[in-house]
Tab-separated table of C-alpha atoms in Angstrom:
chain	number	residue	atom	x	y	z
A	25	UNK	CA	-21.393	41.468	28.153
A	26	UNK	CA	-25.085	40.589	27.618
A	27	UNK	CA	-25.888	44.211	28.451
A	28	UNK	CA	-24.065	45.269	25.280
A	29	UNK	CA	-25.848	42.856	22.932
A	30	UNK	CA	-28.310	45.521	21.617
A	31	UNK	CA	-25.429	47.958	21.026
A	32	UNK	CA	-23.388	45.267	19.267
A	33	UNK	CA	-26.264	44.302	16.972
A	34	UNK	CA	-26.926	47.977	16.197
A	35	UNK	CA	-23.300	48.703	15.278
A	36	UNK	CA	-22.755	45.495	13.319
A	37	UNK	CA	-25.713	46.455	11.172
A	38	UNK	CA	-23.504	49.109	9.543
A	39	UNK	CA	-21.105	46.600	8.007
A	40	UNK	CA	-17.325	47.063	8.202
A	41	UNK	CA	-17.573	50.520	9.780
A	42	UNK	CA	-19.870	49.128	12.455
A	43	UNK	CA	-17.465	46.257	13.161
A	44	UNK	CA	-14.642	48.734	13.706
A	45	UNK	CA	-16.866	50.842	15.961
A	46	UNK	CA	-17.825	47.760	18.002
A	47	UNK	CA	-14.173	46.818	18.461
A	48	UNK	CA	-13.404	50.356	19.631
A	49	UNK	CA	-16.289	50.160	22.115
A	50	UNK	CA	-14.566	47.137	23.667
A	51	UNK	CA	-10.946	48.249	23.331
A	52	UNK	CA	-10.966	51.937	24.309
A	53	UNK	CA	-12.531	51.505	27.802
A	54	UNK	CA	-10.053	48.707	28.573
A	55	UNK	CA	-7.053	50.783	27.474
A	56	UNK	CA	-8.216	53.824	29.427
A	57	UNK	CA	-8.878	51.698	32.510
A	58	UNK	CA	-5.424	50.130	32.224
A	59	UNK	CA	-3.743	53.521	31.898
A	60	UNK	CA	-5.558	54.849	34.970
A	61	UNK	CA	-4.738	51.631	36.840
A	62	UNK	CA	-1.036	52.135	36.059
A	63	UNK	CA	-1.214	55.703	37.382
A	64	UNK	CA	-2.753	54.628	40.675
A	65	UNK	CA	-0.440	51.612	40.853
A	66	UNK	CA	2.576	53.924	40.881
A	67	UNK	CA	0.961	55.896	43.697
A	68	UNK	CA	0.245	52.673	45.611
A	69	UNK	CA	3.850	51.588	45.160
A	70	UNK	CA	5.275	54.851	46.500
A	71	UNK	CA	2.891	54.916	49.455
A	72	UNK	CA	3.357	51.249	50.415
A	73	UNK	CA	7.149	51.431	50.161
A	74	UNK	CA	7.027	54.631	52.198
A	75	UNK	CA	4.997	52.939	54.929
A	76	UNK	CA	7.327	49.935	54.924
A	77	UNK	CA	10.280	52.314	55.286
A	78	UNK	CA	8.458	54.187	58.074
A	79	UNK	CA	7.911	57.353	56.047
A	80	UNK	CA	4.870	58.876	54.369
A	81	UNK	CA	5.515	58.883	50.630
A	82	UNK	CA	3.567	61.378	48.426
A	83	UNK	CA	1.408	63.649	50.567
A	84	UNK	CA	0.834	67.099	49.125
A	85	UNK	CA	-0.309	66.751	45.492
A	86	UNK	CA	-4.034	66.166	45.621
A	87	UNK	CA	-5.975	66.888	48.784
A	88	UNK	CA	-9.102	64.971	47.773
A	89	UNK	CA	-8.080	62.550	50.484
A	90	UNK	CA	-5.894	64.449	52.990
A	91	UNK	CA	-2.403	63.046	53.340
A	92	UNK	CA	-2.536	60.565	50.448
A	93	UNK	CA	-1.438	62.690	47.497
A	94	UNK	CA	-3.932	60.995	45.177
A	95	UNK	CA	-3.093	63.176	42.156
A	96	UNK	CA	0.678	62.763	42.475
A	97	UNK	CA	0.800	60.075	39.780
A	98	UNK	CA	-1.121	62.241	37.297
A	99	UNK	CA	1.086	65.219	38.099
A	100	UNK	CA	4.133	63.103	37.266
A	101	UNK	CA	2.548	62.008	33.970
A	102	UNK	CA	1.776	65.571	32.897
A	103	UNK	CA	5.279	66.646	33.863
A	104	UNK	CA	6.855	63.965	31.657
A	105	UNK	CA	4.519	64.635	28.740
A	106	UNK	CA	5.420	68.338	28.661
A	107	UNK	CA	9.146	67.789	29.042
A	108	UNK	CA	11.305	67.763	25.931
A	109	UNK	CA	12.032	64.335	24.503
A	110	UNK	CA	15.746	64.542	23.703
A	111	UNK	CA	17.267	62.374	20.964
A	112	UNK	CA	21.051	61.969	21.359
A	113	UNK	CA	22.992	63.383	18.406
A	114	UNK	CA	24.726	60.062	17.712
A	115	UNK	CA	21.568	57.923	18.078
A	116	UNK	CA	19.530	56.315	15.317
A	117	UNK	CA	16.578	58.691	15.558
A	118	UNK	CA	13.981	56.447	13.884
A	119	UNK	CA	14.734	53.334	15.936
A	120	UNK	CA	15.208	55.448	19.067
A	121	UNK	CA	11.631	56.717	18.751
A	122	UNK	CA	10.258	53.342	17.636
A	123	UNK	CA	11.613	51.297	20.575
A	124	UNK	CA	9.134	52.517	23.241
A	125	UNK	CA	6.231	51.610	20.950
A	126	UNK	CA	7.693	48.138	20.366
A	127	UNK	CA	7.589	47.622	24.133
A	128	UNK	CA	4.169	49.198	24.707
A	129	UNK	CA	2.180	47.590	21.865
A	130	UNK	CA	2.586	43.909	22.946
A	131	UNK	CA	1.932	44.733	26.602
A	132	UNK	CA	-1.410	46.315	25.643
A	133	UNK	CA	-2.325	43.830	22.899
A	134	UNK	CA	-2.042	40.894	25.310
A	135	UNK	CA	-5.079	42.196	27.208
A	136	UNK	CA	-7.310	41.302	24.253
A	137	UNK	CA	-7.459	37.643	25.359
A	138	UNK	CA	-7.834	38.283	29.116
A	139	UNK	CA	-11.315	37.260	30.386
A	140	UNK	CA	-12.523	39.317	33.337
A	141	UNK	CA	-15.729	37.348	33.862
A	142	UNK	CA	-17.985	34.993	31.968
A	143	UNK	CA	-18.162	36.522	28.467
A	144	UNK	CA	-16.183	39.653	29.428
A	145	UNK	CA	-13.302	39.268	26.962
A	146	UNK	CA	-12.415	41.098	23.752
A	147	UNK	CA	-11.152	38.033	21.850
A	148	UNK	CA	-12.118	34.640	23.285
A	149	UNK	CA	-9.745	32.674	21.049
A	150	UNK	CA	-9.077	28.969	21.509
A	151	UNK	CA	-5.301	29.485	21.424
A	152	UNK	CA	-5.348	32.311	23.969
A	153	UNK	CA	-2.455	30.912	25.981
A	154	UNK	CA	-0.336	30.661	22.831
A	155	UNK	CA	-1.247	34.234	21.872
A	156	UNK	CA	-0.135	35.421	25.307
A	157	UNK	CA	3.217	33.671	25.051
A	158	UNK	CA	3.771	35.152	21.596
A	159	UNK	CA	2.842	38.724	22.519
A	160	UNK	CA	4.706	38.846	25.821
A	161	UNK	CA	7.824	37.606	24.024
A	162	UNK	CA	7.831	40.530	21.587
A	163	UNK	CA	8.572	43.228	24.166
A	164	UNK	CA	12.230	42.213	24.380
A	165	UNK	CA	12.762	43.488	20.821
A	166	UNK	CA	11.892	47.015	21.937
A	167	UNK	CA	14.380	46.725	24.794
A	168	UNK	CA	17.198	45.624	22.463
A	169	UNK	CA	16.358	48.238	19.824
A	170	UNK	CA	16.170	51.021	22.432
A	171	UNK	CA	19.505	50.080	23.976
A	172	UNK	CA	21.257	49.776	20.620
A	173	UNK	CA	19.705	52.866	18.990
A	174	UNK	CA	20.758	55.076	21.932
A	175	UNK	CA	24.436	54.556	20.935
A	176	UNK	CA	25.372	54.501	24.629
A	177	UNK	CA	27.496	51.872	26.320
A	178	UNK	CA	25.361	52.020	29.467
A	179	UNK	CA	22.112	51.639	27.512
A	180	UNK	CA	23.470	48.817	25.370
A	181	UNK	CA	24.816	46.904	28.378
A	182	UNK	CA	21.469	47.294	30.134
A	183	UNK	CA	19.651	46.071	27.005
A	184	UNK	CA	21.839	42.964	26.777
A	185	UNK	CA	21.320	42.175	30.449
A	186	UNK	CA	17.577	42.719	30.206
A	187	UNK	CA	17.199	40.650	27.036
A	188	UNK	CA	19.183	37.730	28.453
A	189	UNK	CA	17.173	37.819	31.671
A	190	UNK	CA	13.784	38.046	29.945
A	191	UNK	CA	14.541	35.230	27.498
A	192	UNK	CA	15.863	33.002	30.299
A	193	UNK	CA	12.796	33.364	32.496
A	194	UNK	CA	10.357	33.133	29.578
A	195	UNK	CA	11.417	29.503	29.232
A	196	UNK	CA	10.510	28.769	32.851
A	197	UNK	CA	7.211	30.647	32.469
A	198	UNK	CA	6.434	28.695	29.315
A	199	UNK	CA	7.065	25.333	30.971
A	200	UNK	CA	4.921	26.401	33.946
A	201	UNK	CA	2.064	27.190	31.559
A	202	UNK	CA	2.513	23.822	29.855
A	203	UNK	CA	1.572	22.328	33.232
A	204	UNK	CA	-1.579	24.472	33.262
A	205	UNK	CA	-2.356	23.375	29.701
A	206	UNK	CA	-1.989	19.704	30.616
A	207	UNK	CA	-4.154	20.059	33.734
A	208	UNK	CA	-6.915	22.031	31.984
A	209	UNK	CA	-6.789	20.296	28.609
A	210	UNK	CA	-7.231	23.576	26.718
A	211	UNK	CA	-5.423	26.776	25.744
A	212	UNK	CA	-8.551	28.926	25.997
A	213	UNK	CA	-8.245	31.153	29.084
A	214	UNK	CA	-11.973	31.058	29.832
A	215	UNK	CA	-11.957	27.264	29.708
A	216	UNK	CA	-8.872	27.160	31.958
A	217	UNK	CA	-10.908	29.016	34.577
A	218	UNK	CA	-13.848	26.643	34.035
A	219	UNK	CA	-11.512	23.679	34.612
A	220	UNK	CA	-10.892	24.994	38.138
A	221	UNK	CA	-14.567	25.208	39.068
A	222	UNK	CA	-15.881	22.823	41.700
A	223	UNK	CA	-17.799	22.476	44.938
A	224	UNK	CA	-14.607	22.595	47.034
A	225	UNK	CA	-13.936	26.240	46.133
A	226	UNK	CA	-10.284	27.240	46.389
A	227	UNK	CA	-9.176	23.599	46.815
A	228	UNK	CA	-10.280	22.949	43.226
A	229	UNK	CA	-7.939	25.610	41.843
A	230	UNK	CA	-4.636	24.746	40.192
A	231	UNK	CA	-2.472	26.420	42.839
A	232	UNK	CA	-2.591	23.254	44.949
A	233	UNK	CA	-1.626	20.494	42.480
A	234	UNK	CA	0.610	22.893	40.507
A	235	UNK	CA	2.149	24.644	43.511
A	236	UNK	CA	5.795	24.514	42.300
A	237	UNK	CA	4.704	25.786	38.868
A	238	UNK	CA	2.593	28.492	40.511
A	239	UNK	CA	5.518	29.814	42.553
A	240	UNK	CA	7.946	29.605	39.628
A	241	UNK	CA	5.499	31.316	37.265
A	242	UNK	CA	5.015	34.334	39.490
A	243	UNK	CA	8.697	34.712	40.401
A	244	UNK	CA	9.576	34.393	36.707
A	245	UNK	CA	7.010	37.105	36.007
A	246	UNK	CA	8.783	39.380	38.474
A	247	UNK	CA	12.088	38.640	36.735
A	248	UNK	CA	10.651	39.130	33.249
A	249	UNK	CA	9.373	42.592	34.133
A	250	UNK	CA	12.853	43.515	35.467
A	251	UNK	CA	11.468	44.273	38.914
A	252	UNK	CA	13.326	44.057	42.205
A	253	UNK	CA	15.035	41.905	43.297
A	254	UNK	CA	15.701	41.049	39.621
A	255	UNK	CA	16.352	44.628	38.484
A	256	UNK	CA	20.053	44.372	37.604
A	257	UNK	CA	19.202	45.583	34.093
A	258	UNK	CA	18.198	48.919	35.651
A	259	UNK	CA	20.505	48.881	38.649
A	260	UNK	CA	21.098	52.560	39.373
A	261	UNK	CA	24.189	51.785	41.426
A	262	UNK	CA	25.754	49.829	38.535
A	263	UNK	CA	24.688	51.004	35.076
A	264	UNK	CA	22.761	54.249	35.579
A	265	UNK	CA	19.191	53.055	34.862
A	266	UNK	CA	19.824	50.556	32.080
A	267	UNK	CA	18.517	50.459	28.517
A	268	UNK	CA	16.351	53.604	28.791
A	269	UNK	CA	19.032	55.820	30.319
A	270	UNK	CA	19.017	58.154	27.283
A	271	UNK	CA	15.230	58.484	27.177
A	272	UNK	CA	13.298	61.428	28.581
A	273	UNK	CA	9.865	63.009	28.418
A	274	UNK	CA	7.053	61.112	26.723
A	275	UNK	CA	9.355	58.362	25.394
A	276	UNK	CA	10.426	57.469	28.928
A	277	UNK	CA	6.774	57.663	30.043
A	278	UNK	CA	5.883	55.008	27.440
A	279	UNK	CA	8.593	52.651	28.757
A	280	UNK	CA	7.290	53.309	32.268
A	281	UNK	CA	3.690	52.634	31.217
A	282	UNK	CA	4.626	49.373	29.491
A	283	UNK	CA	6.546	48.081	32.515
A	284	UNK	CA	3.702	48.665	34.938
A	285	UNK	CA	1.106	47.379	32.459
A	286	UNK	CA	3.135	44.157	32.254
A	287	UNK	CA	3.203	43.908	36.046
A	288	UNK	CA	-0.592	44.189	36.173
A	289	UNK	CA	-0.858	41.670	33.323
A	290	UNK	CA	1.272	39.104	35.175
A	291	UNK	CA	-0.909	39.641	38.261
A	292	UNK	CA	-4.097	38.903	36.301
A	293	UNK	CA	-2.573	35.907	34.542
A	294	UNK	CA	-1.391	34.362	37.811
A	295	UNK	CA	-4.931	34.745	39.180
A	296	UNK	CA	-6.479	33.209	36.049
A	297	UNK	CA	-4.112	30.281	35.676
A	298	UNK	CA	-3.708	29.216	39.297
A	299	UNK	CA	-6.313	30.914	41.515
A	300	UNK	CA	-9.523	30.310	39.632
A	301	UNK	CA	-9.906	33.714	37.974
A	302	UNK	CA	-13.324	35.144	38.790
A	303	UNK	CA	-14.397	32.035	40.734
A	304	UNK	CA	-15.254	32.483	44.389
A	305	UNK	CA	-12.959	30.814	46.961
A	306	UNK	CA	-16.055	29.735	48.872
A	307	UNK	CA	-18.435	26.886	47.938
A	308	UNK	CA	-21.517	27.951	46.001
A	309	UNK	CA	-23.671	27.042	49.009
A	310	UNK	CA	-22.266	29.992	51.006
A	311	UNK	CA	-24.632	32.996	50.654
A	312	UNK	CA	-23.196	36.075	48.879
A	313	UNK	CA	-19.533	35.024	49.279
A	314	UNK	CA	-20.105	31.934	47.132
A	315	UNK	CA	-21.160	34.004	44.113
A	316	UNK	CA	-18.620	34.142	41.278
A	317	UNK	CA	-17.812	37.497	39.706
A	318	UNK	CA	-15.120	39.749	38.282
A	319	UNK	CA	-14.550	41.302	41.731
A	320	UNK	CA	-12.856	38.067	42.837
A	321	UNK	CA	-10.440	38.346	39.921
A	322	UNK	CA	-9.668	41.952	40.872
A	323	UNK	CA	-9.023	40.979	44.502
A	324	UNK	CA	-6.668	38.159	43.504
A	325	UNK	CA	-4.837	40.326	40.963
A	326	UNK	CA	-4.471	43.091	43.560
A	327	UNK	CA	-2.746	40.637	45.891
A	328	UNK	CA	-0.165	39.771	43.234
A	329	UNK	CA	0.282	43.416	42.268
A	330	UNK	CA	0.880	44.240	45.921
A	331	UNK	CA	3.463	41.445	46.048
A	332	UNK	CA	5.516	43.213	43.348
A	333	UNK	CA	5.757	46.240	45.651
A	334	UNK	CA	6.360	44.077	48.704
A	335	UNK	CA	9.321	42.349	47.027
A	336	UNK	CA	10.860	45.679	46.043
A	337	UNK	CA	10.711	46.984	49.603
A	338	UNK	CA	11.957	43.753	51.169
A	339	UNK	CA	14.639	41.953	49.161
A	340	UNK	CA	18.105	43.139	48.133
A	341	UNK	CA	19.093	42.999	44.471
A	342	UNK	CA	20.499	39.714	43.196
A	343	UNK	CA	23.832	39.557	41.419
A	344	UNK	CA	23.494	38.913	37.707
A	345	UNK	CA	25.112	35.475	37.886
A	346	UNK	CA	22.711	34.499	40.689
A	347	UNK	CA	19.729	35.516	38.558
A	348	UNK	CA	20.861	33.497	35.563
A	349	UNK	CA	21.719	30.476	37.708
A	350	UNK	CA	18.284	30.571	39.356
A	351	UNK	CA	16.549	30.624	35.989
A	352	UNK	CA	18.578	28.013	34.129
A	353	UNK	CA	19.699	25.610	36.861
A	354	UNK	CA	16.768	25.749	39.293
A	355	UNK	CA	13.513	26.916	37.713
A	356	UNK	CA	13.741	25.205	34.330
A	357	UNK	CA	14.617	21.722	35.729
A	358	UNK	CA	11.856	21.960	38.351
A	359	UNK	CA	9.243	22.993	35.760
A	360	UNK	CA	10.251	20.156	33.427
A	361	UNK	CA	10.027	17.562	36.193
A	362	UNK	CA	6.733	18.853	37.585
A	363	UNK	CA	5.192	19.133	34.124
A	364	UNK	CA	5.985	15.443	33.664
A	365	UNK	CA	4.352	14.698	37.035
A	366	UNK	CA	1.251	16.651	36.009
A	367	UNK	CA	1.132	14.790	32.679
A	368	UNK	CA	1.183	11.430	34.486
A	369	UNK	CA	-1.526	12.653	36.893
A	370	UNK	CA	-3.684	13.791	33.960
A	371	UNK	CA	-3.182	10.440	32.216
A	372	UNK	CA	-4.338	8.642	35.369
A	373	UNK	CA	-7.452	10.826	35.474
A	374	UNK	CA	-6.578	12.917	38.519
A	375	UNK	CA	-7.629	16.080	36.637
A	376	UNK	CA	-11.177	16.291	35.352
A	377	UNK	CA	-10.183	17.638	31.937
A	378	UNK	CA	-12.985	19.425	30.126
A	379	UNK	CA	-15.333	19.594	33.097
């Protein structure tokens, strides 16, 4: 971000208008990058699942790279944007149109506190972890409103299932992050990454002492985004696509964008909290590979994003009672116990808090 210091000082010299312009300079590129990342993520998902099923996936749309269909995702976006967005005659039109925005806004706003490298963050707030928990919890309101406003039994049942599932696994995710908070001694995401820095490289990261919390956090993230094998809220064979069954066109595209943006967000958060963020897995004494940088964060986040696709192509869908039992009777007790263990370890000085 030091490269932008002259631009920042120039814009801030124009008072309030300059402050707004400076915020837009930081926000707009991130939002555009995230939107493009979602588009290519959908293409990656279709291609990877195709390869795992011994088929090709998208091939024809986009011959920039023969056989990969690199423009397929953008073709799908344009198709949805130009299709009519139908509002059911018995639906609450205002809430029906508002629901997709209630889902999209928190999933984009959460990126404001995500650090990509040293100083590369829009809002480096001290309570960043708390802000994340608050924003990621708001998306469930859009799900409930969309299911209710559709005035459809299928949509409403899917909304209830999705809301119950999201709320259940948010508790496990929250307890897992309490373990990170105790180990790092701060809620600032940049400082959490700094707390994992050391000469031992990847063995200094929190994935090792917080391994149960690491596994539970990521699996809970898969469940919170309603992805397979936790996709009973959208189970096509049961309730015809869930809470957004009545949505079409651009409104459905917004739900789609929010879901995949949340998947990418969980991937980045897992890398930041447990795998050292932009820190190199190699000791600093190793030439080139020991240099920290945002590319390490991208590589780690890509691994988690790939895991979302891998799970979808591999595991069968859980029954709803199995999902709820896993969250309430397995994950939450384990996170509570391990958080207590981490607290005792921190009290005994096993974590170098504030290093």
